[in-house]
Short mmCIF file of C-alpha atoms in Angstrom, two decimals:
data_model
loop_
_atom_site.label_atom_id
_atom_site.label_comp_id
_atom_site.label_asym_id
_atom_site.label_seq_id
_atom_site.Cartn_x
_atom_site.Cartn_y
_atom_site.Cartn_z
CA UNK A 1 -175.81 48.00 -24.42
CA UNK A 2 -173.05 49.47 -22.88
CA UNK A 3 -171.44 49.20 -19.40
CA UNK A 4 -172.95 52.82 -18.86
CA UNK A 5 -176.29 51.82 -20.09
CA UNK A 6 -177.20 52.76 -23.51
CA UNK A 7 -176.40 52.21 -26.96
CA UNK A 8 -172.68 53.51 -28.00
CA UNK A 9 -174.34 56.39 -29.79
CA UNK A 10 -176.63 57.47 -26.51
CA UNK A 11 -173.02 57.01 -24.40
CA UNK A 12 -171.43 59.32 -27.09
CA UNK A 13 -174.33 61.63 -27.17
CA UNK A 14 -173.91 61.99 -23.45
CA UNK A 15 -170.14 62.92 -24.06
CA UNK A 16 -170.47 65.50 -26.32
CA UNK A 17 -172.15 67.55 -24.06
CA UNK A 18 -172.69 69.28 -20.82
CA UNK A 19 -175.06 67.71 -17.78
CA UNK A 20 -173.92 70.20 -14.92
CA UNK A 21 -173.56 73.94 -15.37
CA UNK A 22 -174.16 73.65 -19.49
CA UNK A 23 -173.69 77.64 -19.87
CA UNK A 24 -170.00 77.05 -19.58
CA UNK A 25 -169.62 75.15 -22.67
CA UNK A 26 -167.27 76.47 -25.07
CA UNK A 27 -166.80 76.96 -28.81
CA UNK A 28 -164.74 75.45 -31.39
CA UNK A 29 -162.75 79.15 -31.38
CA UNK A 30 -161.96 78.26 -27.64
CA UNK A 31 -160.80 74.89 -28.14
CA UNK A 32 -158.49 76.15 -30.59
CA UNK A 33 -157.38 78.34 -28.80
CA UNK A 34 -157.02 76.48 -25.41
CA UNK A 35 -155.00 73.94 -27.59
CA UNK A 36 -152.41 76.54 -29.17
CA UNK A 37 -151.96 78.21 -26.04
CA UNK A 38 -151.34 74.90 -23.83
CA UNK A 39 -148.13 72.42 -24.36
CA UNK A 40 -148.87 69.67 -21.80
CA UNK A 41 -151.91 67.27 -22.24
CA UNK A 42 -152.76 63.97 -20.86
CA UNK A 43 -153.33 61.20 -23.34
CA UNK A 44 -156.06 58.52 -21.78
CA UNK A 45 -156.63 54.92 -22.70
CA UNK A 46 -157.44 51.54 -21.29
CA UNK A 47 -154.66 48.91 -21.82
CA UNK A 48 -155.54 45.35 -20.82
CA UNK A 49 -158.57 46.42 -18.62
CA UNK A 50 -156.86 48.97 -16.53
CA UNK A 51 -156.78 52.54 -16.87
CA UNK A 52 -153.60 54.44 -18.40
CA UNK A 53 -152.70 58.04 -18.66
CA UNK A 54 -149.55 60.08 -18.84
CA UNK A 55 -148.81 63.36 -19.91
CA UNK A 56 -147.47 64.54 -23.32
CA UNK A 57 -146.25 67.91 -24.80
CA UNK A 58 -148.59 68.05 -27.60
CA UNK A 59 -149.31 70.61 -30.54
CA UNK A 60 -152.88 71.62 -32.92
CA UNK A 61 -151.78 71.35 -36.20
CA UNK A 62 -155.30 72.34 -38.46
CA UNK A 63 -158.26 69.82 -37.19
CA UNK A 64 -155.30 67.23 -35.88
CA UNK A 65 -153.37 67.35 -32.02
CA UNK A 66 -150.03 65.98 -33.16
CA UNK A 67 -148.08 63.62 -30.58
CA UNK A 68 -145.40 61.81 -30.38
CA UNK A 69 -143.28 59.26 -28.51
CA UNK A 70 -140.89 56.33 -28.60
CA UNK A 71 -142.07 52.83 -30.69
CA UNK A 72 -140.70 51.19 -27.79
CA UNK A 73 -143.62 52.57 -25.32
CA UNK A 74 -145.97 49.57 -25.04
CA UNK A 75 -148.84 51.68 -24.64
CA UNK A 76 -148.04 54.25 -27.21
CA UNK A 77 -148.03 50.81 -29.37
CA UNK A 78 -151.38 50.39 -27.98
CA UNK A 79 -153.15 53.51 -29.30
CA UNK A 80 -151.31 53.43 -32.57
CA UNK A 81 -152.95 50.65 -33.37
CA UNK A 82 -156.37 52.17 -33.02
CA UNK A 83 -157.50 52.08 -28.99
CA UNK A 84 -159.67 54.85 -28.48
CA UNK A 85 -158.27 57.45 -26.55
CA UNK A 86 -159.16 60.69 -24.64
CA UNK A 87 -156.62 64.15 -25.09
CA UNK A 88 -157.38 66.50 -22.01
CA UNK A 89 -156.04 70.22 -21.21
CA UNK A 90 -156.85 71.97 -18.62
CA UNK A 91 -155.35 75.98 -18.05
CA UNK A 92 -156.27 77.69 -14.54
CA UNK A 93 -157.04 81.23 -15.31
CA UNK A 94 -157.46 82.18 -11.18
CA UNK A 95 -158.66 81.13 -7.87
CA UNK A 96 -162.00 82.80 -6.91
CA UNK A 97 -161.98 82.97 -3.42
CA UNK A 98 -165.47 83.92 -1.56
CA UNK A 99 -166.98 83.88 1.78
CA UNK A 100 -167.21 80.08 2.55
CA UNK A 101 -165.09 77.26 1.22
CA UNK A 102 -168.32 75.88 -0.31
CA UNK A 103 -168.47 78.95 -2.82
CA UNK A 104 -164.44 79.18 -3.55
CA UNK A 105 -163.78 78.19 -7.27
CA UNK A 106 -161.51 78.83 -10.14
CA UNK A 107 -162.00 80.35 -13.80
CA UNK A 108 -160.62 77.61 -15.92
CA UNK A 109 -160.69 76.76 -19.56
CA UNK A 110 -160.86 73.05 -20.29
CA UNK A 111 -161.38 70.35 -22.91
CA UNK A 112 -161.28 66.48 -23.57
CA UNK A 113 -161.12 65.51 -27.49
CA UNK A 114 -161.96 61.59 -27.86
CA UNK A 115 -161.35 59.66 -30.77
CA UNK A 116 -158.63 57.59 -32.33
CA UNK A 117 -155.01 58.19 -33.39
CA UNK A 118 -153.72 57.93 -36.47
CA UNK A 119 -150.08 57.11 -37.22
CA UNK A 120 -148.75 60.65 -39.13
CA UNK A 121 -148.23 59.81 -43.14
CA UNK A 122 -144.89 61.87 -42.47
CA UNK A 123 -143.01 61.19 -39.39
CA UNK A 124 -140.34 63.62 -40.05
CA UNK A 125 -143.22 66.51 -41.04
CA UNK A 126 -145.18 66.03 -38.01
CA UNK A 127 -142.35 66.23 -35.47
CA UNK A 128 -140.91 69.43 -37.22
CA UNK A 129 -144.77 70.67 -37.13
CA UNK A 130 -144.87 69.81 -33.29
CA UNK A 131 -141.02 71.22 -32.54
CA UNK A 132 -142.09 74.74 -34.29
CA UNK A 133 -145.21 75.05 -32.25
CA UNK A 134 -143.28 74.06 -29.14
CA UNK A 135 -140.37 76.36 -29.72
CA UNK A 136 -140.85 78.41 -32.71
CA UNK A 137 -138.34 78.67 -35.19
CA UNK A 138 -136.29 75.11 -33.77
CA UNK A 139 -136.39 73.16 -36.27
CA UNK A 140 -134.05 76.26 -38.54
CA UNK A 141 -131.52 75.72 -35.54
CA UNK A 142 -130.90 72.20 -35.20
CA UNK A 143 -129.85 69.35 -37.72
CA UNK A 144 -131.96 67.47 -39.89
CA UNK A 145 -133.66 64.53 -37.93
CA UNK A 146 -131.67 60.75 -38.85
CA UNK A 147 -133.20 57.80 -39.93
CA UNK A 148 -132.18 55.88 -37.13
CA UNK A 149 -133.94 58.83 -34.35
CA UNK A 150 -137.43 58.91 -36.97
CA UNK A 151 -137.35 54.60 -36.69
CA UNK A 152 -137.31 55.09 -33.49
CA UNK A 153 -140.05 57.85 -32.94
CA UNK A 154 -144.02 57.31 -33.77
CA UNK A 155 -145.56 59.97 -34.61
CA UNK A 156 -149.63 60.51 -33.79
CA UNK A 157 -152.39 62.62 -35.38
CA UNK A 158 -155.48 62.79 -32.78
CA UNK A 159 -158.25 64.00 -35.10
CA UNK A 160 -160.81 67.20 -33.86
CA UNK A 161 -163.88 65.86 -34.85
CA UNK A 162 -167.47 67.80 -34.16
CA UNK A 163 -169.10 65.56 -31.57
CA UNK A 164 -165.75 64.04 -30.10
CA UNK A 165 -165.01 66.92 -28.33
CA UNK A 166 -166.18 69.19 -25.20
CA UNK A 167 -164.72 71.93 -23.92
CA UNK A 168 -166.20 74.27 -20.94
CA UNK A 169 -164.77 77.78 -19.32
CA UNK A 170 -165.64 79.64 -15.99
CA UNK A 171 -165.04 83.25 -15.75
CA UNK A 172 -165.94 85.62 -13.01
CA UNK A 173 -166.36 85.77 -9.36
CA UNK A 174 -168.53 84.17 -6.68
CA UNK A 175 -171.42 82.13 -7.34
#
């Protein structure tokens, strides 16, 4: 049992999908493209019984979000070494403003992927990956990464996996 009640696999059933509003639940296509066309995410975990997010630039690469950060960050330490983690984005399309304040709303496209990071095989790959998705074309325009700046950088792979993610959309006016 869990602290939500239920086995893991009933919690992570419950995760994967949509209680409120399920029509807005959106397609792999849309999470890809949410997560190409967004460069600011917020990475999730639990460190020593508390609750810890902070935002990260952030890139898709294939079925992988690719992070990064300094091996000095305690809590980057944290999820390298396997603490599960949530990856959230979140783009606001538009206000919809109504009548009341009670019907006001916005069309959004959203998504949380859960899982586990993986420390990239290639450190230098990954951040080059990351920097031309940022920026296209940067990594042509600036020297070759040192040993001493990759020793000092982890870099993350956040696997997509089908039933670790959910991600939802509004569109249109008024309810």
């Amino acid at each position: 049992m869990t602290s939500t009640g239920g086995t893991p696999s009933d919690v992570t059933s419950r995760l994967a999908s949509l209680t409120r509003k399920p029509d807005r639940a959106a397609d792999r296509e849309l999470l890809d493209a949410l997560l190409d066309e967004t460069k600011v995410g917020t990475l999730s975990t639990v460190v020593d019984g508390l609750p810890w997010s902070v935002p990260m630039l952030f890139a898709r690469d294939g079925d992988s979000i690719l992070l990064h950060g300094s091996t000095g960050a305690g809590a980057l330490r944290h999820v390298a070494a396997g603490a599960p983690v949530t990856f959230t984005v979140f783009a606001l399309d538009g206000l919809v403003v109504a009548d009341t304040l009670f019907d006001h709303s916005a069309n959004y496209r959203s998504a949380v992927v859960r899982g586990v990071l993986e420390v990239a095989d290639n450190a230098r790959v990954a951040l080059e990956v990351l920097s031309d998705k940022l920026i296209p074309g940067r990594v042509a325009e600036v020297r070759p990464t040192t040993r001493k700046e990759l020793a000092a950088t982890v870099a993350l792979r956040l696997p997509i996996v089908d039933g670790q993610w959910i991600a939802k959309a509004r569109t249109g006016g008024p309810g």
